[in-house]
Short mmCIF file of C-alpha atoms in Angstrom, two decimals:
data_model
loop_
_atom_site.label_atom_id
_atom_site.label_comp_id
_atom_site.label_asym_id
_atom_site.label_seq_id
_atom_site.Cartn_x
_atom_site.Cartn_y
_atom_site.Cartn_z
CA MET X 260 64.37 -105.86 171.78
CA GLY X 261 66.23 -108.59 169.96
CA VAL X 262 65.30 -110.52 166.92
CA PHE X 263 63.98 -113.99 167.43
CA VAL X 264 65.04 -116.58 164.93
CA CYS X 265 63.66 -120.05 165.43
CA PRO X 266 66.34 -122.46 164.24
CA MET X 267 63.84 -125.27 163.74
CA SER X 268 61.10 -123.62 161.74
CA GLY X 269 63.05 -120.85 160.08
CA PHE X 270 60.66 -118.35 161.63
CA ASP X 271 62.48 -115.00 161.70
CA SER X 272 60.80 -112.11 163.46
CA SER X 273 63.04 -109.57 161.69
CA GLN X 274 61.22 -110.33 158.47
CA LEU X 275 58.01 -108.99 159.90
CA ALA X 276 56.76 -105.54 159.30
CA ALA X 277 57.83 -103.34 162.19
CA PRO X 278 56.24 -103.94 165.54
CA LEU X 279 52.61 -104.70 165.08
CA ALA X 280 50.11 -103.70 167.69
CA VAL X 281 47.97 -106.61 166.64
CA PRO X 282 50.16 -109.29 165.07
CA ALA X 283 48.69 -110.65 161.90
CA ALA X 284 46.96 -113.97 162.26
CA ALA X 285 49.21 -115.38 159.59
CA THR X 286 52.25 -114.55 161.71
CA LEU X 287 50.79 -116.22 164.77
CA ASP X 288 49.78 -119.17 162.66
CA ALA X 289 53.32 -119.45 161.29
CA PHE X 290 54.78 -119.39 164.76
CA LEU X 291 52.43 -122.08 166.09
CA ARG X 292 52.88 -124.16 162.96
CA GLY X 293 56.64 -124.02 163.44
CA VAL X 294 56.55 -125.04 167.06
CA GLU X 295 53.68 -127.51 167.29
CA ARG X 296 55.58 -130.71 166.50
CA ARG X 297 58.37 -130.00 168.96
CA ALA X 298 55.80 -128.98 171.54
CA TRP X 299 54.08 -132.32 171.10
CA ARG X 300 57.38 -134.20 171.46
CA VAL X 301 58.24 -132.26 174.62
CA ALA X 302 54.80 -133.00 176.08
CA GLU X 303 54.93 -136.62 175.01
CA LEU X 304 58.35 -137.09 176.60
CA ALA X 305 57.05 -135.50 179.79
CA ILE X 306 53.81 -137.43 180.22
CA ARG X 307 54.38 -140.53 178.06
CA GLN X 308 50.89 -140.43 176.59
CA ARG X 309 50.49 -139.49 172.97
CA ASP X 310 46.84 -138.43 173.00
CA ASP X 311 47.10 -136.46 176.20
CA ALA X 312 50.17 -134.77 174.75
CA VAL X 313 48.06 -133.41 171.88
CA ASP X 314 45.50 -132.16 174.39
CA LEU X 315 48.21 -130.39 176.36
CA VAL X 316 49.58 -128.73 173.24
CA GLN X 317 46.08 -127.61 172.31
CA GLU X 318 45.49 -126.17 175.78
CA ALA X 319 48.85 -124.44 175.58
CA MET X 320 47.96 -122.93 172.21
CA PHE X 321 44.64 -121.64 173.54
CA GLY X 322 46.27 -120.18 176.61
CA PHE X 323 49.15 -118.69 174.67
CA VAL X 324 46.97 -117.04 172.02
CA ARG X 325 44.56 -115.71 174.60
CA ARG X 326 47.14 -114.34 177.00
CA TYR X 327 50.18 -113.55 174.92
CA GLY X 328 49.02 -113.40 171.30
CA GLN X 329 49.13 -109.60 171.36
CA ARG X 330 52.76 -109.53 172.46
CA THR X 331 55.52 -108.90 169.96
CA PRO X 332 56.73 -111.98 168.06
CA GLU X 333 60.15 -111.71 169.70
CA GLU X 334 58.50 -112.56 173.01
CA TRP X 335 56.45 -115.49 171.79
CA ALA X 336 58.83 -118.42 172.08
CA PRO X 337 59.59 -118.34 175.81
CA LEU X 338 55.98 -117.43 176.59
CA PHE X 339 54.59 -120.31 174.57
CA TRP X 340 56.95 -122.76 176.28
CA ARG X 341 56.03 -121.23 179.60
CA VAL X 342 52.34 -121.98 179.01
CA LEU X 343 53.11 -125.52 177.86
CA ASP X 344 55.40 -126.10 180.85
CA SER X 345 52.59 -124.95 183.12
CA ARG X 346 50.13 -127.34 181.46
CA ILE X 347 52.58 -130.22 181.86
CA HIS X 348 52.93 -129.49 185.56
CA ASP X 349 49.14 -129.27 185.91
CA TRP X 350 48.83 -132.64 184.21
CA HIS X 351 51.28 -134.22 186.63
CA ARG X 352 49.50 -132.67 189.60
CA ARG X 353 46.11 -133.98 188.43
CA HIS X 354 47.49 -137.44 187.86
CA ALA X 355 49.30 -137.51 191.18
CA VAL X 356 45.99 -136.84 192.94
CA ARG X 357 44.15 -139.35 190.78
CA SER X 358 46.83 -141.98 191.38
CA ARG X 359 46.55 -141.51 195.13
CA TRP X 360 42.77 -141.98 194.98
CA THR X 361 42.84 -144.92 192.61
CA GLY X 362 45.59 -146.55 194.64
CA TRP X 363 43.57 -146.12 197.80
CA LEU X 364 40.39 -147.40 196.18
CA GLY X 365 42.32 -150.25 194.60
CA ARG X 366 43.54 -151.40 197.97
CA LEU X 367 39.96 -151.26 199.29
CA GLY X 368 38.66 -153.17 196.31
CA GLY X 369 41.21 -155.97 196.59
CA ASP X 370 41.23 -157.64 193.16
CA ALA X 371 40.46 -154.47 191.25
CA ASP X 372 40.31 -154.66 187.50
CA GLU X 373 43.81 -154.34 186.15
CA GLU X 374 42.56 -152.17 183.32
CA SER X 375 41.69 -149.44 185.78
CA ASP X 376 45.28 -149.22 186.98
CA PRO X 377 46.60 -145.88 185.67
CA LEU X 378 50.14 -147.20 185.75
CA LEU X 379 49.20 -149.58 182.98
CA ALA X 380 48.30 -146.63 180.81
CA VAL X 381 51.79 -145.19 181.17
CA ALA X 382 53.97 -146.07 178.26
CA ASP X 383 56.62 -148.67 178.93
CA GLY X 384 59.91 -146.89 179.52
CA ARG X 385 61.58 -149.53 177.39
CA GLU X 386 59.26 -148.68 174.52
CA PRO X 387 61.38 -146.22 172.58
CA GLY X 388 58.60 -144.50 170.65
CA PRO X 389 59.15 -142.69 167.36
CA LEU X 390 62.92 -142.58 167.64
CA ALA X 391 63.14 -146.36 167.34
CA ARG X 392 62.06 -146.19 163.73
CA LEU X 393 65.02 -144.11 162.71
CA ALA X 394 67.91 -145.40 160.70
CA ASP X 395 70.10 -144.78 163.72
CA ARG X 396 67.69 -146.83 165.70
CA GLU X 397 69.77 -147.69 168.72
CA ALA X 398 71.04 -144.20 169.38
CA GLY X 399 67.61 -142.73 168.94
CA ALA X 400 66.04 -145.22 171.28
CA ALA X 401 68.77 -144.67 173.85
CA LEU X 402 68.26 -140.92 173.71
CA ASP X 403 64.52 -141.34 174.09
CA LEU X 404 65.00 -143.59 177.10
CA ALA X 405 67.57 -141.34 178.71
CA LEU X 406 65.35 -138.29 178.27
CA ARG X 407 62.34 -140.03 179.75
CA ALA X 408 64.43 -141.09 182.74
CA LEU X 409 65.36 -137.49 183.57
CA PRO X 410 63.44 -135.54 186.20
CA LEU X 411 60.92 -133.17 184.62
CA ARG X 412 62.83 -129.95 185.33
CA GLN X 413 66.10 -131.33 184.02
CA ARG X 414 64.43 -132.63 180.87
CA GLN X 415 62.71 -129.29 180.27
CA ALA X 416 65.98 -127.41 180.73
CA PHE X 417 67.71 -129.72 178.28
CA LEU X 418 65.00 -129.59 175.62
CA LEU X 419 64.47 -125.84 175.82
CA ARG X 420 68.16 -124.92 175.91
CA ILE X 421 69.72 -127.57 173.70
CA TRP X 422 66.92 -128.49 171.30
CA GLU X 423 64.70 -125.42 171.15
CA GLY X 424 67.70 -123.11 171.33
CA LEU X 425 66.37 -120.68 173.93
CA ASP X 426 69.00 -118.77 175.86
CA VAL X 427 69.30 -119.00 179.63
CA ALA X 428 67.06 -116.01 180.29
CA GLN X 429 64.36 -117.25 177.92
CA THR X 430 64.52 -120.72 179.43
CA ALA X 431 64.15 -119.22 182.89
CA THR X 432 61.05 -117.39 181.69
CA ALA X 433 59.65 -120.56 180.19
CA MET X 434 60.34 -122.61 183.31
CA ARG X 435 59.34 -119.87 185.74
CA CYS X 436 62.56 -120.11 187.69
CA SER X 437 65.83 -118.23 188.07
CA GLN X 438 68.62 -118.36 185.53
CA GLY X 439 70.76 -120.04 188.16
CA SER X 440 68.21 -122.83 188.46
CA VAL X 441 68.23 -123.29 184.71
CA LYS X 442 72.00 -123.70 184.74
CA THR X 443 71.82 -126.17 187.60
CA HIS X 444 69.08 -128.26 185.95
CA LEU X 445 70.89 -128.23 182.63
CA SER X 446 74.22 -129.15 184.15
CA ARG X 447 72.70 -132.15 185.91
CA ALA X 448 70.81 -133.19 182.80
CA LEU X 449 73.94 -133.04 180.67
CA ALA X 450 75.92 -135.08 183.19
CA ARG X 451 73.30 -137.82 183.30
CA LEU X 452 72.74 -137.90 179.57
CA ARG X 453 76.44 -137.90 178.78
CA GLU X 454 76.91 -140.87 181.07
CA GLN X 455 74.01 -142.84 179.60
CA LEU X 456 74.67 -142.00 175.99
CA GLU X 457 78.42 -142.46 176.07
CA PRO X 458 78.29 -145.88 174.36
CA TYR X 459 76.48 -144.31 171.40
CA GLN X 460 78.84 -141.38 170.86
CA MET E 250 82.17 -120.91 179.22
CA ASN E 251 81.69 -122.64 175.89
CA ASP E 252 78.25 -122.97 174.45
CA PRO E 253 77.11 -126.44 175.54
CA ARG E 254 75.14 -126.74 172.32
CA SER E 255 78.34 -127.01 170.33
CA GLU E 256 79.41 -130.35 171.76
CA PRO E 257 79.27 -133.10 169.12
CA TRP E 258 77.13 -135.48 171.12
CA LEU E 259 74.60 -132.73 171.67
CA GLU E 260 74.53 -131.90 167.99
CA ARG E 261 73.82 -135.55 167.33
CA SER E 262 71.11 -135.55 169.97
CA ARG E 263 69.47 -132.58 168.31
CA ALA E 264 69.64 -134.31 164.96
CA LEU E 265 68.00 -137.41 166.40
CA LEU E 266 65.25 -135.36 168.01
CA ASP E 267 64.69 -133.51 164.74
CA GLU E 268 64.46 -136.79 162.89
CA SER E 269 61.88 -138.05 165.34
CA LEU E 270 59.58 -135.22 164.29
CA HIS E 271 59.26 -136.81 160.87
CA GLU E 272 58.02 -140.00 162.49
CA ILE E 273 54.95 -138.44 164.07
CA ASP E 274 51.92 -140.24 162.72
CA ALA E 275 49.39 -138.56 160.46
CA ALA E 276 46.57 -138.73 162.99
CA THR E 277 48.60 -136.79 165.54
CA LEU E 278 49.66 -134.23 162.94
CA SER E 279 46.05 -133.78 161.94
CA ARG E 280 45.00 -133.25 165.54
CA LEU E 281 47.78 -130.72 166.04
CA ASN E 282 46.67 -128.88 162.93
CA ARG E 283 43.08 -128.76 164.14
CA ALA E 284 44.22 -127.62 167.57
CA ARG E 285 46.17 -124.74 166.06
CA GLN E 286 43.28 -123.64 163.90
CA ALA E 287 40.88 -123.85 166.82
CA ALA E 288 43.17 -121.74 169.00
CA LEU E 289 43.51 -119.10 166.29
CA GLY E 290 39.79 -119.21 165.51
CA LYS E 291 38.90 -118.63 169.11
CA ALA E 292 41.29 -115.71 169.28
CA HIS E 293 39.61 -114.06 166.32
CA ALA E 294 36.18 -114.66 167.79
CA GLN E 295 37.11 -112.68 170.85
CA ARG E 296 35.74 -109.17 170.76
CA PRO E 297 37.58 -106.14 172.10
CA LEU E 298 37.40 -105.71 175.85
CA TRP E 299 36.21 -102.11 175.57
CA LEU E 300 33.19 -103.22 173.57
CA GLY E 301 32.22 -105.76 176.19
CA LEU E 302 32.66 -103.26 179.01
CA SER E 303 30.71 -100.56 177.17
CA VAL E 304 27.76 -102.83 176.54
CA LEU E 305 27.92 -104.14 180.07
CA GLY E 306 27.98 -100.60 181.50
CA ALA E 307 25.08 -99.45 179.36
CA THR E 308 23.08 -102.49 180.36
CA ALA E 309 23.77 -101.93 184.04
CA VAL E 310 22.63 -98.29 183.80
CA LEU E 311 19.43 -99.29 181.99
CA VAL E 312 18.63 -101.99 184.48
CA LEU E 313 19.23 -99.58 187.34
CA ALA E 314 17.02 -96.94 185.71
CA PHE E 315 14.31 -99.48 185.09
CA GLY E 316 14.44 -100.59 188.69
CA LEU E 317 14.15 -97.04 189.96
CA SER E 318 11.21 -96.28 187.69
CA ARG E 319 9.36 -99.32 188.95
CA GLN E 320 9.65 -98.35 192.62
CA THR E 321 6.14 -98.47 194.12
CA PRO E 322 5.06 -95.39 196.13
CA VAL E 323 5.75 -95.80 199.79
CA PRO E 324 2.90 -95.01 202.21
CA ALA E 325 3.44 -91.83 204.16
CA THR E 326 3.44 -93.69 207.43
CA ALA E 327 6.03 -96.12 206.36
CA PRO E 328 9.68 -95.38 207.10
CA THR E 329 11.63 -93.97 204.22
CA PRO E 330 13.65 -96.64 202.53
CA VAL E 331 17.26 -96.36 203.47
CA VAL E 332 18.47 -97.89 200.25
CA ALA E 333 17.85 -95.47 197.44
CA PRO E 334 19.26 -97.59 194.61
CA SER E 335 16.91 -100.18 193.35
CA THR E 336 16.56 -103.60 194.78
CA GLN E 337 15.87 -104.64 191.20
CA ALA E 338 19.49 -103.93 190.53
CA ASP E 339 20.39 -106.60 193.00
CA VAL E 340 18.72 -109.12 190.77
CA ASP E 341 21.08 -108.23 188.00
CA ALA E 342 24.05 -107.69 190.22
CA ASP E 343 25.76 -110.52 188.51
CA LEU E 344 25.67 -108.51 185.32
CA ALA E 345 27.37 -105.59 186.96
CA VAL E 346 30.14 -107.66 188.45
CA ALA E 347 30.56 -110.07 185.59
CA ASP E 348 34.13 -110.89 184.80
CA PRO E 349 35.01 -108.99 181.63
CA ASP E 350 37.35 -111.80 180.68
CA SER E 351 34.53 -114.30 180.92
CA ASP E 352 33.71 -116.15 177.74
CA GLU E 353 30.07 -116.13 178.79
CA LEU E 354 29.99 -112.36 178.58
CA TYR E 355 31.21 -112.43 175.03
CA GLU E 356 28.88 -115.20 174.05
CA ASN E 357 25.90 -113.16 175.30
CA LEU E 358 27.13 -109.90 173.87
CA ASP E 359 24.44 -109.83 171.20
CA PHE E 360 21.78 -110.18 173.84
CA TYR E 361 23.21 -107.31 175.86
CA ALA E 362 23.43 -105.16 172.75
CA TRP E 363 19.81 -105.91 171.94
CA LEU E 364 18.79 -105.15 175.51
CA ALA E 365 20.57 -101.82 175.41
CA ALA E 366 19.03 -100.93 172.06
CA SER E 367 15.51 -101.84 173.15
CA GLY E 368 15.70 -99.68 176.25
CA GLY E 369 15.57 -102.41 178.84
CA PRO E 370 13.01 -105.00 179.81
CA GLY E 371 9.40 -103.95 179.55
CA GLN E 372 10.14 -101.05 177.24
CA GLY E 373 10.99 -102.78 174.03
#
């Protein structure tokens, strides 16, 4: 089994004492600590709601620790992203159902209160979010916008492969699809992003 | 095929995404921290599966034995009961088929341990 080195957090599984039957809590804590901010960004980009994104990350942490915490640290990264990806899909399914019901009830109610419209709770796509506060404000905002405009699967493939640094096989595990699908999603994501971000290159 | 990560515009994209992590507000970071600790705390609170199953098995046996011992004598003229195992056990059937992964089982583990130690209801 290979060694997992997280480029973002500096977490290196080779530094651990040889395969632990029960990984030390400190190791698990270090892994989650290293991944939690990126997990929140991925969730926030996917659902456009900051508070719900924290809830999704928390649910993912619970699910990951419960189901996969006993696995070897080399296996953790794709499995954690797999759980989070699953939670994101669940969130979209729940909201799709809720939107259908609220839309139907809204039509029945005629002049329904605008505050009950779930679409109003969705962040404005033109609102760039945290990236807008960067020194390179325009490029950051454009990247944020372009990422939000991608279909979910393409965005996940891009973030997991390009940002998180998972390989194709790990990304396929995380996204619960074939490696061929990962390549297809990534290729389409890169084409769209390259086109939209060209003015900022 | 070249590694797509090596393209300059992608390196810049990664840098921008990394920078955005530093812009996450303190309230969100605090919530993430609490979420992590809660997830780890819950994991530590979980007891080994074998312990839960052992206690559950012992409890089921005791309940079954208790049910059998409480069987009232059947009149000679009455037909012999077809079902030898206790009907009392049916009452606690949910214990016997409880999902070992259930959080409820673990939360009530102390009660089951006490029940096993006291020899079942009516004997302790």
